Tab-separated table of C-alpha atoms in Angstrom:
chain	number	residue	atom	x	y	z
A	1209	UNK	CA	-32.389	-51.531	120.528
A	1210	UNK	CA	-32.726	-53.831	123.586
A	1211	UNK	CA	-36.431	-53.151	123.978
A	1212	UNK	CA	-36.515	-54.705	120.228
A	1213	UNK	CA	-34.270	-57.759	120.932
A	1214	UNK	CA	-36.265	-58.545	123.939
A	1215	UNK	CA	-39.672	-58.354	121.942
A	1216	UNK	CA	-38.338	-60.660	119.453
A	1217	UNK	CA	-37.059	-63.506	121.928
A	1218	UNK	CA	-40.416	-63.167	123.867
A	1219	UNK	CA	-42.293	-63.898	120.480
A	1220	UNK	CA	-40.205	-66.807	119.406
A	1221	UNK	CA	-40.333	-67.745	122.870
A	1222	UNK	CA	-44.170	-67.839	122.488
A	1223	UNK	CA	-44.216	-69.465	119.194
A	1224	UNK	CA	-41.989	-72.734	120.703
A	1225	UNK	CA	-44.089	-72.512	123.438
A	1226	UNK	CA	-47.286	-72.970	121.112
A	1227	UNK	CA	-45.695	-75.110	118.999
A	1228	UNK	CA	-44.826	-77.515	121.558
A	1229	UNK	CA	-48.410	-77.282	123.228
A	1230	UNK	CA	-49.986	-78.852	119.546
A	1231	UNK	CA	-47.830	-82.197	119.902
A	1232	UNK	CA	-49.374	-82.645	123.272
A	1233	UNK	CA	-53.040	-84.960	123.507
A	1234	UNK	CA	-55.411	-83.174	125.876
A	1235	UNK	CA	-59.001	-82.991	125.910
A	1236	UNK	CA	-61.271	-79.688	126.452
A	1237	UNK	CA	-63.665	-80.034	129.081
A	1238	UNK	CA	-66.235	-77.579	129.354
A	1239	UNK	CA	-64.546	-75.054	132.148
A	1240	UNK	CA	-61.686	-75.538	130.299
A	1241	UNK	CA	-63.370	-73.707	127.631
A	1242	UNK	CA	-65.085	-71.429	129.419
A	1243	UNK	CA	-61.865	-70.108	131.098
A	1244	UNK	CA	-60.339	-69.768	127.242
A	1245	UNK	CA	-63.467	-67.686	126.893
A	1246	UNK	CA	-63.261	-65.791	129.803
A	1247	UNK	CA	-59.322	-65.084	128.375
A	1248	UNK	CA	-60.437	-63.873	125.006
A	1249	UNK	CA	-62.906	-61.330	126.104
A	1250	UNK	CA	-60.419	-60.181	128.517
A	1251	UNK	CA	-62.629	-60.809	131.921
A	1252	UNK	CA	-59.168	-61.387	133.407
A	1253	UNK	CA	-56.668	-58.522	132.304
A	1254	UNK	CA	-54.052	-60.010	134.481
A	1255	UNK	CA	-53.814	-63.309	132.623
A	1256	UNK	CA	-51.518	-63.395	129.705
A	1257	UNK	CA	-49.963	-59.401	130.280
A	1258	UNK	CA	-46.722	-58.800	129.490
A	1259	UNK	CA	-44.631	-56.051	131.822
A	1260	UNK	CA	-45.107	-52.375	129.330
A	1261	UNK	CA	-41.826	-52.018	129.399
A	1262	UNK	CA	-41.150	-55.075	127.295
A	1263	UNK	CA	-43.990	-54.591	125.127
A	1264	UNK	CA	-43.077	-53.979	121.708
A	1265	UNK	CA	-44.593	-53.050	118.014
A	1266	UNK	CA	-45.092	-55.800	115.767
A	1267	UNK	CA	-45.876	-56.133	111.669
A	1268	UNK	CA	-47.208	-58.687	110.458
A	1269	UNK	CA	-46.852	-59.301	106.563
A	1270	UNK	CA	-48.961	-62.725	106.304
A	1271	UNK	CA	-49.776	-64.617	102.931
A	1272	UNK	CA	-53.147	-66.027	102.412
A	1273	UNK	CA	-54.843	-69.425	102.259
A	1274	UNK	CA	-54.097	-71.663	104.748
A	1275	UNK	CA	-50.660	-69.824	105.604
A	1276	UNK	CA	-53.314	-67.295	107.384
A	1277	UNK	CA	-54.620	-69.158	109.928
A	1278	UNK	CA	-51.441	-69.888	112.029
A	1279	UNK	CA	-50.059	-66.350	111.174
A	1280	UNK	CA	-53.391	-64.880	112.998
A	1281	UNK	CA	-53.397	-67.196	115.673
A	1282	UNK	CA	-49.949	-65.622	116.688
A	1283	UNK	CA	-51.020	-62.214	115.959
A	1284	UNK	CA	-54.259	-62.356	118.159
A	1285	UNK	CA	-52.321	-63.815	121.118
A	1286	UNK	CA	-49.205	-61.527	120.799
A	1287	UNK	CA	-52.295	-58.283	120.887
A	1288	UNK	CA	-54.046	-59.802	123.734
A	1289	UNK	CA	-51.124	-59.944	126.204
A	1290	UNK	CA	-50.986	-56.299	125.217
A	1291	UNK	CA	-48.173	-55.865	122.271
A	1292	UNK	CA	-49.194	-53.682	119.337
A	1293	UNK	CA	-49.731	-55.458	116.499
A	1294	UNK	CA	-50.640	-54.250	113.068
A	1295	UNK	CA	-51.389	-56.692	110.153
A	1296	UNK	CA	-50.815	-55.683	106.459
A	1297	UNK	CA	-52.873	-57.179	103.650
A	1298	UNK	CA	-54.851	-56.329	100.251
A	1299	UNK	CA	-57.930	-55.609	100.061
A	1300	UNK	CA	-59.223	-58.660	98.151
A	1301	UNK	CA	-58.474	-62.035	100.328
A	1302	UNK	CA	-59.731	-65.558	100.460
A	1303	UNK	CA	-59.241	-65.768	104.593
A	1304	UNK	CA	-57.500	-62.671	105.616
A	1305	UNK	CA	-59.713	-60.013	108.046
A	1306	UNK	CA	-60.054	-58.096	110.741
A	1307	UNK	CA	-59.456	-58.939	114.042
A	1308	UNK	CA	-60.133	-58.119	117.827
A	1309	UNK	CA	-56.450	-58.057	118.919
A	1310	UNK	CA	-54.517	-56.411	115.870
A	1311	UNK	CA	-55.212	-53.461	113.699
A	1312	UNK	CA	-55.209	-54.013	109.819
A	1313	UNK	CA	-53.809	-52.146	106.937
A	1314	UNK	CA	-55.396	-52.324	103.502
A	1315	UNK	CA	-53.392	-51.721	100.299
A	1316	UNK	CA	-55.205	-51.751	96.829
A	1317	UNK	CA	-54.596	-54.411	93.765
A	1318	UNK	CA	-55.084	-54.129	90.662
A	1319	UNK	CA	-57.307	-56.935	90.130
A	1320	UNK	CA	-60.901	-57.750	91.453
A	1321	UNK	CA	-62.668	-60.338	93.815
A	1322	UNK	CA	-63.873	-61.877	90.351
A	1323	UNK	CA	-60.235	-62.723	89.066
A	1324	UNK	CA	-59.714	-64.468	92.325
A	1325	UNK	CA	-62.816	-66.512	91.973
A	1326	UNK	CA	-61.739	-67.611	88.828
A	1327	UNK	CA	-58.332	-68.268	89.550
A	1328	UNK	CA	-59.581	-70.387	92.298
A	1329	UNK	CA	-62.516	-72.508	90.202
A	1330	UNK	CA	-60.022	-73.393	87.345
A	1331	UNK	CA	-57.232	-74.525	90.666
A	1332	UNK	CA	-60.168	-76.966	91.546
A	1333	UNK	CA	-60.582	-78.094	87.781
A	1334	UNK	CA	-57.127	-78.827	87.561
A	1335	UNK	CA	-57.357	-81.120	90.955
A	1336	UNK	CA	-60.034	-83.306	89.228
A	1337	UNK	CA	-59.866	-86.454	87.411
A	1338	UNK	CA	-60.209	-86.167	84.114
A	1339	UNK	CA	-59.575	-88.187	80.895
A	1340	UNK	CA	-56.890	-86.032	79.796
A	1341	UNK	CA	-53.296	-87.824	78.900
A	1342	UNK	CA	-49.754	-87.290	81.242
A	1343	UNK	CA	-48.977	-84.476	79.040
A	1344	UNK	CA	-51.983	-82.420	78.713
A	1345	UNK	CA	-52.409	-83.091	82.789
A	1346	UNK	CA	-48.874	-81.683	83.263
A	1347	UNK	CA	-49.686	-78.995	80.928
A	1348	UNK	CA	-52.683	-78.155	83.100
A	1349	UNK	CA	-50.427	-78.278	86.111
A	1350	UNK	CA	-48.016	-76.185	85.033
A	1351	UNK	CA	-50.168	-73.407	83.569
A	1352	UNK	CA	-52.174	-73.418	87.229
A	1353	UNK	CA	-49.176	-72.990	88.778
A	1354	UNK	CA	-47.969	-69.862	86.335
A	1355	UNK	CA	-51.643	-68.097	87.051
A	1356	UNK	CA	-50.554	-68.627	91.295
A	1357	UNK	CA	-47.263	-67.275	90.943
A	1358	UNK	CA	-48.443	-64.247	88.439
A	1359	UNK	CA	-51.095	-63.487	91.377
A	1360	UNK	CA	-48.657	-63.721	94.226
A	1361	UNK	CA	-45.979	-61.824	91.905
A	1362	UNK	CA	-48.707	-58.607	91.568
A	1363	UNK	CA	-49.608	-58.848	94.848
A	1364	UNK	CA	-46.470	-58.401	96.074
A	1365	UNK	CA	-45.474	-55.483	93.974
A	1366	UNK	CA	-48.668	-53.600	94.946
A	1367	UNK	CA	-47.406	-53.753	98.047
A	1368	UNK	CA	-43.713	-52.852	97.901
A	1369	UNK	CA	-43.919	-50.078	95.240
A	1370	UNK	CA	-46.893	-48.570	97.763
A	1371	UNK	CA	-44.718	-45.657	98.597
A	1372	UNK	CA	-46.745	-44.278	100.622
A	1373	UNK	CA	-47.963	-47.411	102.562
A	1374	UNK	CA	-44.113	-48.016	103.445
A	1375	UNK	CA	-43.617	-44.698	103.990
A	1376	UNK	CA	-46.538	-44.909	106.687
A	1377	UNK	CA	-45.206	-48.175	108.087
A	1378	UNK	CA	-41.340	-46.446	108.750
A	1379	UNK	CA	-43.852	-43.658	110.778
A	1380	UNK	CA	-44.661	-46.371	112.894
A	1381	UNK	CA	-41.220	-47.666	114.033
A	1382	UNK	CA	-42.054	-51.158	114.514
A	1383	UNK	CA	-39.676	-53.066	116.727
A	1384	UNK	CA	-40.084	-56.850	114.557
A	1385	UNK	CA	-41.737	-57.980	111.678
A	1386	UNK	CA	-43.342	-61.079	111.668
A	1387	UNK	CA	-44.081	-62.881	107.952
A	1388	UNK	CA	-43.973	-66.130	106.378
A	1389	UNK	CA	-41.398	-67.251	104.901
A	1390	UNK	CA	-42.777	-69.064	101.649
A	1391	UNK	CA	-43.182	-65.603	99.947
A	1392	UNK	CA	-40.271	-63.306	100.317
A	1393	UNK	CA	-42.468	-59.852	100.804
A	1394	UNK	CA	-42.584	-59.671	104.522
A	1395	UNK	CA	-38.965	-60.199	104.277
A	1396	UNK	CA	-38.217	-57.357	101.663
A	1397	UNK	CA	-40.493	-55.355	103.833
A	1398	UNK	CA	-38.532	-55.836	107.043
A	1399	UNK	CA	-35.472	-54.841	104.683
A	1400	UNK	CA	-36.747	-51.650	104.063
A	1401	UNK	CA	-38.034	-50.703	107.417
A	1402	UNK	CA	-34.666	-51.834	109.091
A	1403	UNK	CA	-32.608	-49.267	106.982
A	1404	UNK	CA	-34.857	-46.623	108.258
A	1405	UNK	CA	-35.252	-47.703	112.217
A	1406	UNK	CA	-33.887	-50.946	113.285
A	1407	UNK	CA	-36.542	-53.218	112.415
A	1408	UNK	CA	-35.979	-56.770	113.217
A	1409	UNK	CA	-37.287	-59.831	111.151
A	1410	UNK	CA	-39.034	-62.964	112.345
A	1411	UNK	CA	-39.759	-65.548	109.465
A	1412	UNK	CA	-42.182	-68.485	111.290
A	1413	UNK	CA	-43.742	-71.536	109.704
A	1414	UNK	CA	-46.840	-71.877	111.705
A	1415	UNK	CA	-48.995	-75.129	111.956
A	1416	UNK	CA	-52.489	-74.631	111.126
A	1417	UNK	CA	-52.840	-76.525	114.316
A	1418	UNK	CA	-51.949	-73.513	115.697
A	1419	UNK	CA	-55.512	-72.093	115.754
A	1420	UNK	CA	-56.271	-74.750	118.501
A	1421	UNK	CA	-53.637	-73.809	121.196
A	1422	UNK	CA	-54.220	-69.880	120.737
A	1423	UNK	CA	-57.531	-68.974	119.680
């Protein structure tokens, strides 16, 4: 239990750490950059480790879009410095993938790549001007919104009535799960592992800025 509560304040120590790092000006020169680099590829194991006996096993339940890009900032840095870190997600995505520093864990959907497509063509329709009245704009708005919330809704359940998915994640005994809090899945998730072995939960709203400071 104290190896868990110690992995959780050493990532939300990291994420106010990063967080206050994106409100500061500085300028890249090129060794700068170079030395990120060198970081990344690991040249320089020592840089960045973590003691093992505070390293811990972290979920991440992300949501996609823009939400993504912070989310895998966080879960690239927390796997570099030597944490495990395994990142769920379906198999169709607009920005979700793999990465170096975390392992990934695909669950199936019951739509295709196509639906998403679509979904995302008529978003943009709706976003144009047109010479449509108040009403039928509204209208528009509101039926956009209904399609989002219908896609989020059956993601979600493909991945919480995946019985054998959360079965698989319990196997794993993850200290923390880290998720966003603008859908509530990560945190039903966390729910379900916690009844089984003392899973914490870590909710973060991460600035796409983000990507700058960590990557």
């Amino acid at each position: 239990m104290w190896k868990a509560a110690v992995f959780v304040f050493l990532l939300l120590n990291m994420e106010k750490q990063v967080n206050a790092a994106v409100d500061k000006k500085s300028s890249r020169t090129e060794e700068h950059m170079k030395t990120e680099e060198a970081e990344a590829n690991d040249t320089n194991p020592k840089s960045g480790t973590v003691s093992p006996a505070f390293l811990g096993n972290l979920l991440v339940v992300p949501m996609d879009g823009s939400h993504w890009i912070g989310i895998k900032a966080m879960a690239q840095e927390m796997g570099r410095r030597g944490h495990g870190v395994t990142v769920v997600m379906p198999e169709i995505t607009m920005r979700m993938g793999p990465g170096k520093h975390y392992n990934t864990v695909i669950y199936p959907l019951p739509y295709d790549k196509d639906y998403v497509d679509s979904l995302l063509a008529s978003h943009k329709d709706v976003m144009k001007k047109s010479a449509k009245n108040f009403l039928e704009k509204i209208s528009s708005h509101f039926s956009q919104i209904k399609k989002s919330t219908g896609l989020i809704h059956t993601t979600a359940e493909s991945l919480l009535f995946n019985d054998s998915l959360i079965s698989h994640l319990a196997q794993q005994r993850f200290d923390a799960v880290l998720t966003d809090p603008v859908v509530p899945t990560g945190s039903l998730i966390a729910r379900q592992l916690g009844e089984l072995c003392n899973t914490w939960i870590i909710c973060v709203c991460v600035s796409v800025n983000l990507l700058t400071s960590l990557c």
